Short mmCIF file of C-alpha atoms in Angstrom, two decimals:
data_model
loop_
_atom_site.label_atom_id
_atom_site.label_comp_id
_atom_site.label_asym_id
_atom_site.label_seq_id
_atom_site.Cartn_x
_atom_site.Cartn_y
_atom_site.Cartn_z
CA MET A 1 -23.08 -23.89 -24.09
CA GLU A 2 -25.01 -22.20 -26.85
CA THR A 3 -27.03 -19.10 -26.08
CA LEU A 4 -30.67 -19.61 -25.11
CA LYS A 5 -31.76 -16.67 -27.29
CA LYS A 6 -32.72 -18.97 -30.16
CA LEU A 7 -35.51 -20.34 -27.96
CA GLU A 8 -38.98 -18.84 -27.55
CA VAL A 9 -41.69 -18.66 -24.93
CA TRP A 10 -45.10 -17.61 -26.27
CA PHE A 11 -47.15 -15.00 -24.42
CA ALA A 12 -50.79 -16.13 -24.48
CA THR A 13 -53.37 -13.62 -23.25
CA GLY A 14 -56.90 -14.75 -22.47
CA SER A 15 -60.02 -12.64 -22.95
CA GLN A 16 -63.43 -12.97 -24.63
CA HIS A 17 -65.61 -11.13 -27.18
CA LEU A 18 -68.09 -9.94 -24.54
CA TYR A 19 -66.25 -6.61 -24.09
CA GLY A 20 -66.24 -5.49 -27.73
CA PRO A 21 -63.48 -4.69 -30.25
CA GLU A 22 -62.13 -1.56 -28.56
CA THR A 23 -61.47 -3.39 -25.31
CA LEU A 24 -59.85 -6.29 -27.14
CA LYS A 25 -57.67 -3.84 -29.05
CA GLN A 26 -56.51 -2.38 -25.75
CA VAL A 27 -55.91 -5.84 -24.34
CA ALA A 28 -53.66 -6.64 -27.31
CA GLU A 29 -51.73 -3.37 -26.96
CA ASN A 30 -51.21 -3.91 -23.26
CA SER A 31 -50.09 -7.49 -23.79
CA GLN A 32 -47.61 -6.38 -26.45
CA ALA A 33 -46.25 -3.76 -24.04
CA ILE A 34 -45.72 -6.43 -21.38
CA VAL A 35 -43.91 -8.65 -23.89
CA ASN A 36 -41.67 -5.74 -24.89
CA GLY A 37 -40.95 -5.00 -21.24
CA LEU A 38 -40.04 -8.59 -20.46
CA ASN A 39 -37.73 -8.79 -23.44
CA LYS A 40 -36.00 -5.53 -22.49
CA SER A 41 -35.54 -6.53 -18.87
CA GLY A 42 -32.41 -8.57 -19.54
CA LEU A 43 -33.60 -11.11 -16.98
CA ILE A 44 -35.26 -13.53 -19.38
CA PRO A 45 -32.73 -15.47 -21.49
CA VAL A 46 -35.17 -16.54 -24.22
CA ASN A 47 -37.30 -14.52 -26.60
CA VAL A 48 -40.82 -13.74 -25.38
CA ILE A 49 -43.14 -13.83 -28.40
CA PHE A 50 -46.47 -11.98 -28.46
CA LYS A 51 -49.40 -14.02 -29.73
CA PRO A 52 -52.84 -12.70 -30.72
CA VAL A 53 -55.31 -12.39 -27.87
CA LEU A 54 -57.23 -15.65 -27.33
CA THR A 55 -61.01 -15.31 -27.24
CA THR A 56 -62.43 -18.63 -28.47
CA PRO A 57 -61.92 -22.34 -27.76
CA ASP A 58 -60.74 -22.91 -31.34
CA ALA A 59 -58.11 -20.18 -31.12
CA ILE A 60 -56.82 -21.56 -27.82
CA ASN A 61 -56.70 -25.11 -29.15
CA THR A 62 -54.87 -23.94 -32.26
CA ILE A 63 -52.14 -22.05 -30.40
CA CYS A 64 -51.56 -25.02 -28.10
CA LEU A 65 -51.17 -27.35 -31.08
CA GLU A 66 -48.86 -24.85 -32.79
CA ALA A 67 -46.74 -24.59 -29.64
CA ASN A 68 -46.41 -28.37 -29.53
CA ASN A 69 -45.05 -28.43 -33.07
CA ALA A 70 -42.86 -25.32 -32.95
CA PRO A 71 -39.26 -26.57 -32.58
CA ASN A 72 -37.97 -23.47 -30.77
CA CYS A 73 -40.98 -22.95 -28.49
CA ILE A 74 -40.18 -24.09 -24.96
CA GLY A 75 -43.57 -23.22 -23.48
CA LEU A 76 -46.17 -20.56 -22.78
CA ILE A 77 -46.69 -17.63 -20.45
CA THR A 78 -50.45 -17.41 -19.81
CA TRP A 79 -52.28 -14.36 -18.48
CA MET A 80 -55.96 -13.45 -18.33
CA HIS A 81 -56.14 -9.69 -18.92
CA THR A 82 -59.93 -9.72 -18.64
CA PHE A 83 -62.24 -12.48 -17.54
CA SER A 84 -61.76 -15.48 -19.85
CA PRO A 85 -64.29 -18.28 -19.30
CA ALA A 86 -62.12 -21.28 -18.57
CA LYS A 87 -64.18 -23.89 -20.38
CA MET A 88 -62.68 -22.31 -23.49
CA TRP A 89 -59.27 -23.54 -22.34
CA ILE A 90 -60.13 -27.20 -21.76
CA ALA A 91 -59.46 -28.54 -25.26
CA GLY A 92 -56.24 -26.59 -25.59
CA LEU A 93 -54.90 -27.59 -22.19
CA LYS A 94 -55.75 -31.23 -22.92
CA VAL A 95 -53.52 -31.28 -25.99
CA LEU A 96 -50.78 -28.92 -24.75
CA GLN A 97 -47.51 -30.81 -24.37
CA LYS A 98 -45.26 -27.84 -23.60
CA PRO A 99 -44.91 -26.47 -20.06
CA PHE A 100 -46.45 -23.16 -19.08
CA VAL A 101 -46.11 -20.54 -16.38
CA HIS A 102 -49.18 -18.65 -15.19
CA LEU A 103 -48.40 -14.95 -14.76
CA HIS A 104 -50.94 -13.42 -12.39
CA THR A 105 -50.50 -9.71 -12.99
CA GLN A 106 -52.32 -6.69 -14.39
CA PHE A 107 -51.20 -4.04 -16.81
CA ASN A 108 -51.51 -1.12 -14.40
CA ARG A 109 -49.67 -1.27 -11.12
CA ASP A 110 -51.80 1.18 -9.13
CA ILE A 111 -55.53 1.80 -8.99
CA PRO A 112 -56.27 5.22 -10.57
CA TRP A 113 -58.22 6.44 -7.58
CA ASP A 114 -59.67 9.59 -9.13
CA SER A 115 -60.64 8.19 -12.53
CA ILE A 116 -61.49 4.53 -12.01
CA ASP A 117 -64.84 3.57 -13.52
CA MET A 118 -66.57 0.41 -14.75
CA ASP A 119 -64.85 0.56 -18.13
CA PHE A 120 -61.52 0.39 -16.33
CA MET A 121 -62.84 -2.44 -14.14
CA ASN A 122 -64.04 -4.45 -17.15
CA LEU A 123 -60.69 -4.06 -18.89
CA ASN A 124 -58.53 -4.98 -15.88
CA GLN A 125 -60.10 -8.15 -14.53
CA ALA A 126 -57.03 -10.35 -13.97
CA ALA A 127 -57.87 -10.49 -10.26
CA HIS A 128 -60.70 -12.87 -11.03
CA GLY A 129 -59.90 -13.81 -14.64
CA ASP A 130 -56.73 -15.55 -13.49
CA ARG A 131 -58.62 -17.28 -10.70
CA GLU A 132 -61.00 -18.74 -13.28
CA PHE A 133 -58.03 -19.96 -15.32
CA GLY A 134 -56.34 -21.28 -12.19
CA PHE A 135 -59.42 -23.33 -11.36
CA ILE A 136 -59.50 -25.15 -14.67
CA CYS A 137 -55.75 -25.86 -14.48
CA SER A 138 -56.17 -27.33 -11.00
CA ARG A 139 -59.33 -29.20 -12.01
CA MET A 140 -57.40 -30.77 -14.89
CA GLY A 141 -54.31 -31.45 -12.79
CA LYS A 142 -52.06 -29.28 -14.97
CA LYS A 143 -48.60 -28.73 -13.50
CA ARG A 144 -47.40 -25.13 -13.77
CA LYS A 145 -45.64 -22.34 -11.94
CA VAL A 146 -47.75 -19.40 -10.72
CA VAL A 147 -45.99 -16.02 -10.54
CA VAL A 148 -47.89 -13.23 -8.74
CA GLY A 149 -47.00 -9.55 -8.90
CA HIS A 150 -46.64 -6.61 -11.24
CA TRP A 151 -44.90 -7.46 -14.48
CA GLN A 152 -42.49 -4.50 -14.21
CA ASP A 153 -41.12 -5.63 -10.84
CA GLU A 154 -37.62 -7.06 -11.15
CA SER A 155 -38.45 -9.88 -8.73
CA ILE A 156 -41.30 -11.01 -10.99
CA GLN A 157 -39.13 -10.82 -14.10
CA LYS A 158 -36.48 -12.89 -12.32
CA LYS A 159 -39.01 -15.58 -11.43
CA ILE A 160 -40.15 -15.78 -15.05
CA GLY A 161 -36.51 -15.90 -16.13
CA ILE A 162 -35.82 -18.78 -13.76
CA TRP A 163 -38.80 -20.69 -15.10
CA THR A 164 -37.71 -20.15 -18.71
CA ARG A 165 -34.29 -21.57 -17.85
CA ALA A 166 -35.92 -24.65 -16.34
CA ALA A 167 -38.17 -24.95 -19.39
CA SER A 168 -35.11 -24.61 -21.63
CA ALA A 169 -33.47 -27.53 -19.83
CA TRP A 170 -36.65 -29.55 -20.26
CA HIS A 171 -36.73 -28.65 -23.96
CA ASP A 172 -33.09 -29.72 -24.26
CA ALA A 173 -33.84 -33.11 -22.71
CA GLN A 174 -36.53 -33.98 -25.26
CA GLY A 175 -34.85 -36.33 -27.70
CA GLY A 176 -31.52 -35.91 -25.91
CA LYS A 177 -29.01 -38.75 -26.10
CA ILE A 178 -26.75 -40.03 -23.33
CA ALA A 179 -23.82 -42.36 -24.09
CA ARG A 180 -22.68 -44.86 -21.49
CA PHE A 181 -19.12 -46.09 -22.04
CA GLY A 182 -19.29 -49.34 -20.16
CA ASP A 183 -21.88 -50.26 -17.54
CA ASN A 184 -22.60 -49.17 -13.98
CA MET A 185 -20.08 -49.82 -11.24
CA ARG A 186 -20.76 -53.39 -10.14
CA GLU A 187 -23.00 -53.99 -7.12
CA VAL A 188 -23.87 -50.29 -6.73
CA ALA A 189 -27.60 -49.66 -6.21
CA VAL A 190 -28.25 -45.93 -6.49
CA THR A 191 -26.72 -45.48 -9.96
CA GLU A 192 -29.09 -48.08 -11.40
CA GLY A 193 -32.55 -47.19 -12.65
CA ASP A 194 -35.25 -47.74 -15.23
CA LYS A 195 -33.92 -46.21 -18.44
CA VAL A 196 -37.18 -46.84 -20.30
CA GLU A 197 -39.20 -45.04 -17.65
CA ALA A 198 -36.65 -42.23 -17.66
CA GLN A 199 -37.16 -41.77 -21.40
CA ILE A 200 -40.93 -41.73 -20.90
CA ARG A 201 -40.68 -39.25 -18.03
CA PHE A 202 -37.79 -36.98 -19.07
CA GLY A 203 -37.55 -37.40 -22.84
CA TYR A 204 -33.89 -38.42 -23.13
CA SER A 205 -32.60 -41.83 -24.22
CA VAL A 206 -29.75 -43.71 -22.55
CA ASN A 207 -27.74 -46.28 -24.50
CA GLY A 208 -24.56 -48.22 -23.83
CA TYR A 209 -21.49 -48.41 -26.03
CA GLY A 210 -18.56 -50.77 -25.71
CA VAL A 211 -15.35 -49.05 -24.70
CA GLY A 212 -13.83 -50.60 -27.83
CA GLU A 213 -16.04 -48.33 -29.95
CA LEU A 214 -14.61 -45.31 -28.15
CA VAL A 215 -11.07 -46.66 -28.50
CA ASN A 216 -11.58 -47.02 -32.27
CA GLU A 217 -12.45 -43.32 -32.45
CA ILE A 218 -9.47 -42.40 -30.25
CA ASN A 219 -7.11 -44.35 -32.51
CA LEU A 220 -8.12 -42.17 -35.47
CA ILE A 221 -6.57 -39.11 -33.86
CA GLY A 222 -3.32 -37.90 -35.47
CA SER A 223 -0.18 -36.42 -33.93
CA SER A 224 -0.81 -32.92 -35.27
CA GLU A 225 -4.20 -32.79 -33.56
CA ILE A 226 -2.60 -33.94 -30.32
CA ASP A 227 0.15 -31.31 -30.62
CA LYS A 228 -2.44 -28.57 -31.07
CA LEU A 229 -4.47 -29.61 -28.04
CA VAL A 230 -1.40 -30.01 -25.82
CA SER A 231 -0.43 -26.47 -26.80
CA GLU A 232 -3.91 -25.33 -25.71
CA TYR A 233 -3.41 -27.03 -22.35
CA GLU A 234 -0.11 -25.22 -21.88
CA ASN A 235 -1.68 -21.84 -22.66
CA LYS A 236 -4.79 -22.29 -20.53
CA TYR A 237 -3.52 -24.04 -17.40
CA VAL A 238 -0.58 -24.02 -15.02
CA VAL A 239 1.08 -27.18 -16.30
CA ALA A 240 3.28 -29.10 -13.88
CA ALA A 241 6.90 -29.57 -14.93
CA GLU A 242 6.60 -33.34 -15.27
CA ALA A 243 3.76 -32.89 -17.79
CA LYS A 244 5.72 -30.55 -20.02
CA LYS A 245 7.81 -31.62 -22.98
CA GLY A 246 10.82 -33.52 -21.73
CA GLY A 247 9.08 -34.29 -18.43
CA ALA A 248 8.51 -37.79 -17.10
CA LYS A 249 4.74 -37.57 -17.64
CA TYR A 250 4.64 -35.72 -20.96
CA GLU A 251 3.46 -38.81 -22.84
CA ASN A 252 0.67 -39.23 -20.31
CA LEU A 253 -0.51 -35.73 -21.21
CA ARG A 254 -0.35 -36.51 -24.92
CA GLU A 255 -2.39 -39.65 -24.31
CA THR A 256 -4.98 -37.64 -22.41
CA ALA A 257 -5.21 -35.19 -25.33
CA LYS A 258 -5.75 -38.14 -27.67
CA ILE A 259 -8.51 -39.48 -25.42
CA GLU A 260 -10.20 -36.09 -25.24
CA LEU A 261 -10.15 -35.64 -29.01
CA GLY A 262 -11.50 -39.13 -29.60
CA MET A 263 -14.18 -38.84 -26.96
CA ARG A 264 -15.23 -35.42 -28.24
CA SER A 265 -15.42 -36.78 -31.80
CA PHE A 266 -17.53 -39.75 -30.68
CA LEU A 267 -19.97 -37.51 -28.80
CA GLU A 268 -20.23 -34.97 -31.61
CA LYS A 269 -20.78 -37.59 -34.32
CA GLY A 270 -23.50 -39.25 -32.25
CA GLY A 271 -25.20 -36.01 -31.24
CA PHE A 272 -24.85 -36.82 -27.54
CA LYS A 273 -25.45 -34.27 -24.78
CA ALA A 274 -24.15 -36.30 -21.85
CA PHE A 275 -22.09 -39.39 -21.11
CA THR A 276 -20.77 -41.70 -18.42
CA THR A 277 -17.58 -43.67 -17.85
CA THR A 278 -16.54 -46.28 -15.30
CA PHE A 279 -13.12 -47.22 -13.95
CA GLU A 280 -14.21 -50.88 -14.07
CA ASP A 281 -14.37 -50.87 -17.86
CA LEU A 282 -11.26 -49.35 -19.41
CA HIS A 283 -10.38 -52.07 -21.92
CA GLY A 284 -8.18 -50.53 -24.59
CA LEU A 285 -7.77 -47.21 -22.74
CA LYS A 286 -4.37 -46.45 -21.29
CA GLN A 287 -5.79 -44.29 -18.51
CA LEU A 288 -9.07 -43.35 -16.89
CA PRO A 289 -10.39 -40.22 -18.67
CA GLY A 290 -9.97 -37.36 -16.23
CA LEU A 291 -8.91 -34.14 -17.90
CA ALA A 292 -11.02 -35.05 -20.94
CA VAL A 293 -14.14 -35.34 -18.79
CA GLN A 294 -13.40 -32.09 -16.95
CA ARG A 295 -13.04 -30.17 -20.21
CA LEU A 296 -16.06 -31.73 -21.89
CA MET A 297 -18.17 -30.79 -18.90
CA ALA A 298 -16.86 -27.23 -19.14
CA ASP A 299 -18.20 -27.19 -22.71
CA GLY A 300 -21.69 -28.13 -21.52
CA TYR A 301 -21.77 -31.92 -21.58
CA GLY A 302 -23.44 -33.71 -18.69
CA PHE A 303 -21.38 -36.35 -16.92
CA GLY A 304 -21.81 -39.10 -14.35
CA ALA A 305 -19.08 -41.41 -13.09
CA GLU A 306 -19.38 -45.18 -12.70
CA GLY A 307 -22.16 -45.33 -15.27
CA ASP A 308 -24.40 -42.90 -13.36
CA TRP A 309 -26.61 -41.81 -16.25
CA LYS A 310 -29.22 -40.10 -14.04
CA THR A 311 -26.63 -37.69 -12.65
CA SER A 312 -25.19 -37.24 -16.13
CA ALA A 313 -28.61 -36.11 -17.40
CA LEU A 314 -29.11 -33.91 -14.33
CA VAL A 315 -25.76 -32.17 -14.75
CA ARG A 316 -26.63 -31.47 -18.40
CA ALA A 317 -29.98 -29.97 -17.36
CA MET A 318 -28.26 -27.80 -14.74
CA LYS A 319 -25.70 -26.71 -17.34
CA VAL A 320 -28.50 -25.58 -19.66
CA MET A 321 -30.30 -23.75 -16.86
CA SER A 322 -27.13 -21.90 -15.88
CA THR A 323 -26.16 -20.83 -19.41
CA GLY A 324 -24.64 -17.34 -19.25
CA LEU A 325 -24.94 -17.03 -15.48
CA LYS A 326 -22.09 -16.31 -13.10
CA GLY A 327 -20.75 -19.39 -11.36
CA GLY A 328 -20.20 -22.95 -12.51
CA THR A 329 -21.87 -26.33 -12.47
CA SER A 330 -20.23 -29.72 -12.09
CA PHE A 331 -20.53 -33.38 -11.34
CA MET A 332 -19.70 -33.82 -7.65
CA GLU A 333 -19.56 -36.31 -4.81
CA ASP A 334 -19.73 -35.99 -1.02
CA TYR A 335 -16.34 -37.61 -0.38
CA THR A 336 -15.36 -37.23 3.27
CA TYR A 337 -16.26 -35.23 6.41
CA HIS A 338 -14.63 -32.81 8.80
CA MET A 339 -16.63 -33.70 11.94
CA ASN A 340 -15.04 -31.34 14.42
CA PRO A 341 -17.87 -30.08 16.68
CA ALA A 342 -16.50 -26.56 16.25
CA GLY A 343 -17.51 -26.64 12.61
CA MET A 344 -18.61 -29.77 10.72
CA LYS A 345 -18.08 -29.68 6.96
CA VAL A 346 -18.11 -31.81 3.82
CA LEU A 347 -15.16 -32.20 1.48
CA GLY A 348 -16.53 -32.76 -2.01
CA ALA A 349 -14.43 -34.18 -4.84
CA HIS A 350 -14.11 -37.20 -7.11
CA MET A 351 -11.29 -39.32 -8.41
CA LEU A 352 -10.66 -36.89 -11.26
CA GLU A 353 -13.85 -35.58 -12.81
CA VAL A 354 -14.82 -32.16 -11.45
CA CYS A 355 -15.63 -29.42 -13.95
CA GLU A 356 -13.27 -26.46 -14.27
CA SER A 357 -16.27 -24.09 -14.50
CA ILE A 358 -16.33 -24.01 -10.68
CA ALA A 359 -12.59 -23.28 -10.30
CA GLU A 360 -11.66 -20.40 -8.01
CA SER A 361 -8.50 -19.56 -9.96
CA LYS A 362 -6.46 -20.79 -12.91
CA PRO A 363 -6.36 -24.59 -12.55
CA LYS A 364 -3.14 -26.53 -12.24
CA LEU A 365 -2.65 -29.43 -14.66
CA GLU A 366 -0.92 -32.25 -12.82
CA VAL A 367 -0.28 -35.97 -13.34
CA HIS A 368 -0.54 -38.36 -10.39
CA LYS A 369 -0.98 -42.02 -9.72
CA LEU A 370 -4.57 -43.25 -9.41
CA GLY A 371 -4.98 -46.25 -7.15
CA ILE A 372 -8.27 -47.28 -8.80
CA GLY A 373 -8.57 -48.65 -12.32
CA GLY A 374 -5.13 -50.17 -12.71
CA LYS A 375 -4.04 -47.95 -15.61
CA ASP A 376 -1.40 -45.32 -16.35
CA ASP A 377 -1.22 -42.16 -14.25
CA PRO A 378 -3.94 -39.79 -15.54
CA PRO A 379 -3.59 -36.00 -15.88
CA ARG A 380 -6.20 -33.89 -14.14
CA LEU A 381 -7.00 -30.28 -13.25
CA VAL A 382 -6.45 -29.41 -9.60
CA PHE A 383 -8.22 -26.42 -8.05
CA GLY A 384 -10.40 -25.15 -5.24
CA VAL A 385 -13.86 -23.58 -5.41
CA PRO A 386 -14.81 -20.00 -4.44
CA SER A 387 -16.75 -19.44 -1.22
CA GLY A 388 -20.45 -18.65 -1.37
CA PRO A 389 -23.90 -20.19 -1.76
CA ALA A 390 -24.33 -23.36 -3.79
CA LEU A 391 -26.48 -26.45 -4.01
CA ASN A 392 -26.20 -30.19 -4.47
CA ALA A 393 -28.94 -32.04 -6.33
CA THR A 394 -29.66 -35.65 -7.14
CA ILE A 395 -32.33 -37.63 -8.99
CA LEU A 396 -33.29 -41.09 -7.73
CA ASP A 397 -35.35 -43.95 -9.12
CA MET A 398 -37.62 -44.90 -6.21
CA GLY A 399 -39.32 -47.73 -8.10
CA ASN A 400 -42.71 -46.10 -8.58
CA ARG A 401 -41.41 -42.57 -9.29
CA PHE A 402 -38.37 -40.38 -9.74
CA ARG A 403 -37.38 -38.18 -6.82
CA MET A 404 -35.25 -35.03 -6.84
CA VAL A 405 -33.47 -34.04 -3.65
CA VAL A 406 -31.78 -30.65 -3.31
CA ASN A 407 -29.60 -29.49 -0.43
CA GLU A 408 -28.62 -25.84 -0.22
CA VAL A 409 -25.03 -25.45 1.00
CA THR A 410 -22.45 -22.77 1.73
CA VAL A 411 -19.01 -23.25 0.22
CA VAL A 412 -16.19 -22.33 2.60
CA PRO A 413 -12.40 -22.42 2.30
CA PRO A 414 -10.54 -25.40 3.78
CA GLU A 415 -9.15 -24.66 7.22
CA LYS A 416 -5.66 -25.61 6.04
CA PRO A 417 -3.94 -26.25 2.69
CA LEU A 418 -4.31 -29.69 1.12
CA PRO A 419 -0.85 -30.22 -0.38
CA LYS A 420 -1.19 -33.99 -0.84
CA LEU A 421 -4.70 -34.03 -2.32
CA PRO A 422 -4.17 -33.82 -6.10
CA VAL A 423 -7.77 -33.42 -7.22
CA ALA A 424 -10.27 -30.62 -7.69
CA ARG A 425 -12.25 -30.17 -4.50
CA ALA A 426 -14.87 -28.07 -2.74
CA MET A 427 -15.62 -27.73 0.95
CA TRP A 428 -19.09 -26.79 2.12
CA ILE A 429 -21.43 -26.64 5.08
CA PRO A 430 -24.82 -28.22 4.31
CA LYS A 431 -27.90 -26.32 5.38
CA PRO A 432 -29.06 -26.16 8.07
CA ASN A 433 -25.98 -28.06 9.33
CA LEU A 434 -24.20 -31.32 8.64
CA GLU A 435 -26.19 -33.33 11.17
CA ILE A 436 -29.60 -32.39 9.81
CA GLY A 437 -28.58 -31.90 6.19
CA ALA A 438 -26.88 -35.27 5.87
CA GLY A 439 -29.54 -36.95 7.97
CA ALA A 440 -32.38 -35.68 5.79
CA TRP A 441 -30.43 -36.54 2.61
CA ILE A 442 -29.94 -40.13 3.80
CA LEU A 443 -33.57 -40.48 4.89
CA ALA A 444 -34.59 -39.38 1.38
CA GLY A 445 -32.26 -41.94 -0.19
CA GLY A 446 -30.09 -39.22 -1.73
CA ALA A 447 -27.20 -40.47 -3.88
CA HIS A 448 -23.50 -39.92 -3.24
CA HIS A 449 -23.19 -38.45 -6.77
CA THR A 450 -24.71 -35.02 -7.33
CA GLY A 451 -24.97 -32.07 -9.61
CA PHE A 452 -23.26 -29.16 -7.84
CA SER A 453 -23.87 -25.55 -8.83
CA GLN A 454 -22.97 -22.06 -7.73
CA ALA A 455 -24.90 -20.57 -10.66
CA ILE A 456 -28.47 -21.60 -9.93
CA THR A 457 -30.69 -21.85 -6.85
CA SER A 458 -33.20 -24.36 -5.57
CA GLU A 459 -35.98 -22.43 -7.31
CA TYR A 460 -34.59 -23.49 -10.70
CA MET A 461 -34.53 -27.10 -9.57
CA GLU A 462 -38.05 -26.97 -8.18
CA ASP A 463 -39.34 -25.47 -11.44
CA PHE A 464 -37.63 -28.24 -13.41
CA ALA A 465 -39.08 -30.92 -11.12
CA GLU A 466 -42.55 -29.39 -11.52
CA ILE A 467 -42.25 -29.45 -15.31
CA ALA A 468 -41.03 -33.06 -15.21
CA ASN A 469 -43.82 -33.96 -12.76
CA ILE A 470 -41.45 -35.65 -10.32
CA GLU A 471 -41.18 -35.56 -6.55
CA PHE A 472 -39.16 -32.65 -5.14
CA LEU A 473 -37.57 -32.50 -1.69
CA LEU A 474 -35.67 -29.45 -0.43
CA ILE A 475 -33.22 -29.45 2.47
CA ASP A 476 -32.55 -25.87 3.57
CA ASP A 477 -32.24 -23.63 6.61
CA SER A 478 -35.75 -24.45 7.79
CA THR A 479 -35.47 -28.25 7.56
CA LYS A 480 -36.28 -30.22 10.70
CA ILE A 481 -35.87 -33.98 10.72
CA SER A 482 -39.26 -34.66 12.33
CA GLU A 483 -41.07 -32.57 9.70
CA PHE A 484 -38.94 -33.99 6.89
CA LYS A 485 -39.94 -37.52 7.92
CA LYS A 486 -43.59 -36.50 7.74
CA GLU A 487 -43.08 -35.08 4.25
CA LEU A 488 -41.50 -38.36 3.14
CA ARG A 489 -44.45 -40.34 4.53
CA TRP A 490 -47.06 -38.05 3.00
CA ASN A 491 -45.29 -38.18 -0.35
CA GLU A 492 -45.09 -41.95 -0.21
CA LEU A 493 -48.83 -42.17 0.37
CA TYR A 494 -49.52 -39.70 -2.43
CA TYR A 495 -47.47 -41.60 -4.98
CA GLN A 496 -48.89 -44.95 -3.89
CA LEU A 497 -52.43 -43.67 -4.41
CA SER A 498 -51.94 -41.51 -7.49
CA CYS A 499 -51.77 -42.80 -11.02
CA ARG A 500 -49.06 -41.84 -13.50
#
């Protein structure tokens, strides 16, 4: 993934002319100091850009229009240093198309007990200036994140950083392109959805391409390119003997390299950010793409199996959010259970396509038979996943809205080795436990495909859902089935009654 440093979030400070030029000068200096502090914190991955203090409706409207048209601006940080009459913000907020976070802070942390006077009070009025701004945002139904606390506190800087990562993923989705090689797996419900509504809601477009078009690109790949990539495989992974030169499956590995190079070329030429495949449509391909998908995901592409374009787009968004963070992000599936009462767990995997970014150690490159798809034995990376906190997320088309469901989980090691399971896999305990976690997930209609991440938390996902204006459901340590059912019913009523 590319660095997020090329992106910008604009710092917009509200005030008014009532206080005179000296106060406004101080407001500007304080705002610039906050911007400098946020940029130096190392917790915000984008550039925070200071903008002149906003004191009139025209100035506010202008900056909102400029933000809309600035290609690298992902949104605004708003803060009312003094009181800023909120009617001034109406026109600007009406036209603003970029997301914003409302920072409720003040320049000074402590009250200067011995010297505080009315001049100080007039300058530092965020306590009620931000409430005025909050009212007009709520009155206008503007979705935003509100962060409360002193701007120098690390926890506050982290929250802003999380929001900027979510806003970066949203920015990335606008005009994004997803390629579907083949259609959805036949007769499957949850991977279907309204692609037109998704483009309206999320900003990305989803289009299908015949596998023959991909095969044409693959057939352009020459032997020297294949040799070079196979050499890269041998240097980067622990390659099984049968996949090495002279081994029984060496040609399978060369074919996989050819598929990867062709697929990568197709995606790069088309400017795609995510893609899907399906084992039911492999015409012209000698094997189901496995290693190719794993490596493309590691480079930042979103992926969904069996034509699952919603998960493909979600994985891409999670990849963007996690840029530069420790831990990986991958396409995943709840595959099978360990239902021993002494410790119930989920074994997550897929046929082949799990991203190496979540590997615990150097992956093994192996070639094994695949009983689905009816093609040659495909190479794949085999590895486990490090223990620790993680999450699974899914996006669903509920007919009248999109819904995001997130389950926080704890990755644990398998109780025994898995010598006959030749795929990448992760084992986890859903929060609060398998019974409630899986039960709530099923009640919410959660898909079997997910975006899995050990790099980001549910706060990132909630911020993204808020920006996208979609339903968000969290399954965590505090989830109780009876309360979760109520939330589902309340949400259903809300979305039935509310307009788009």
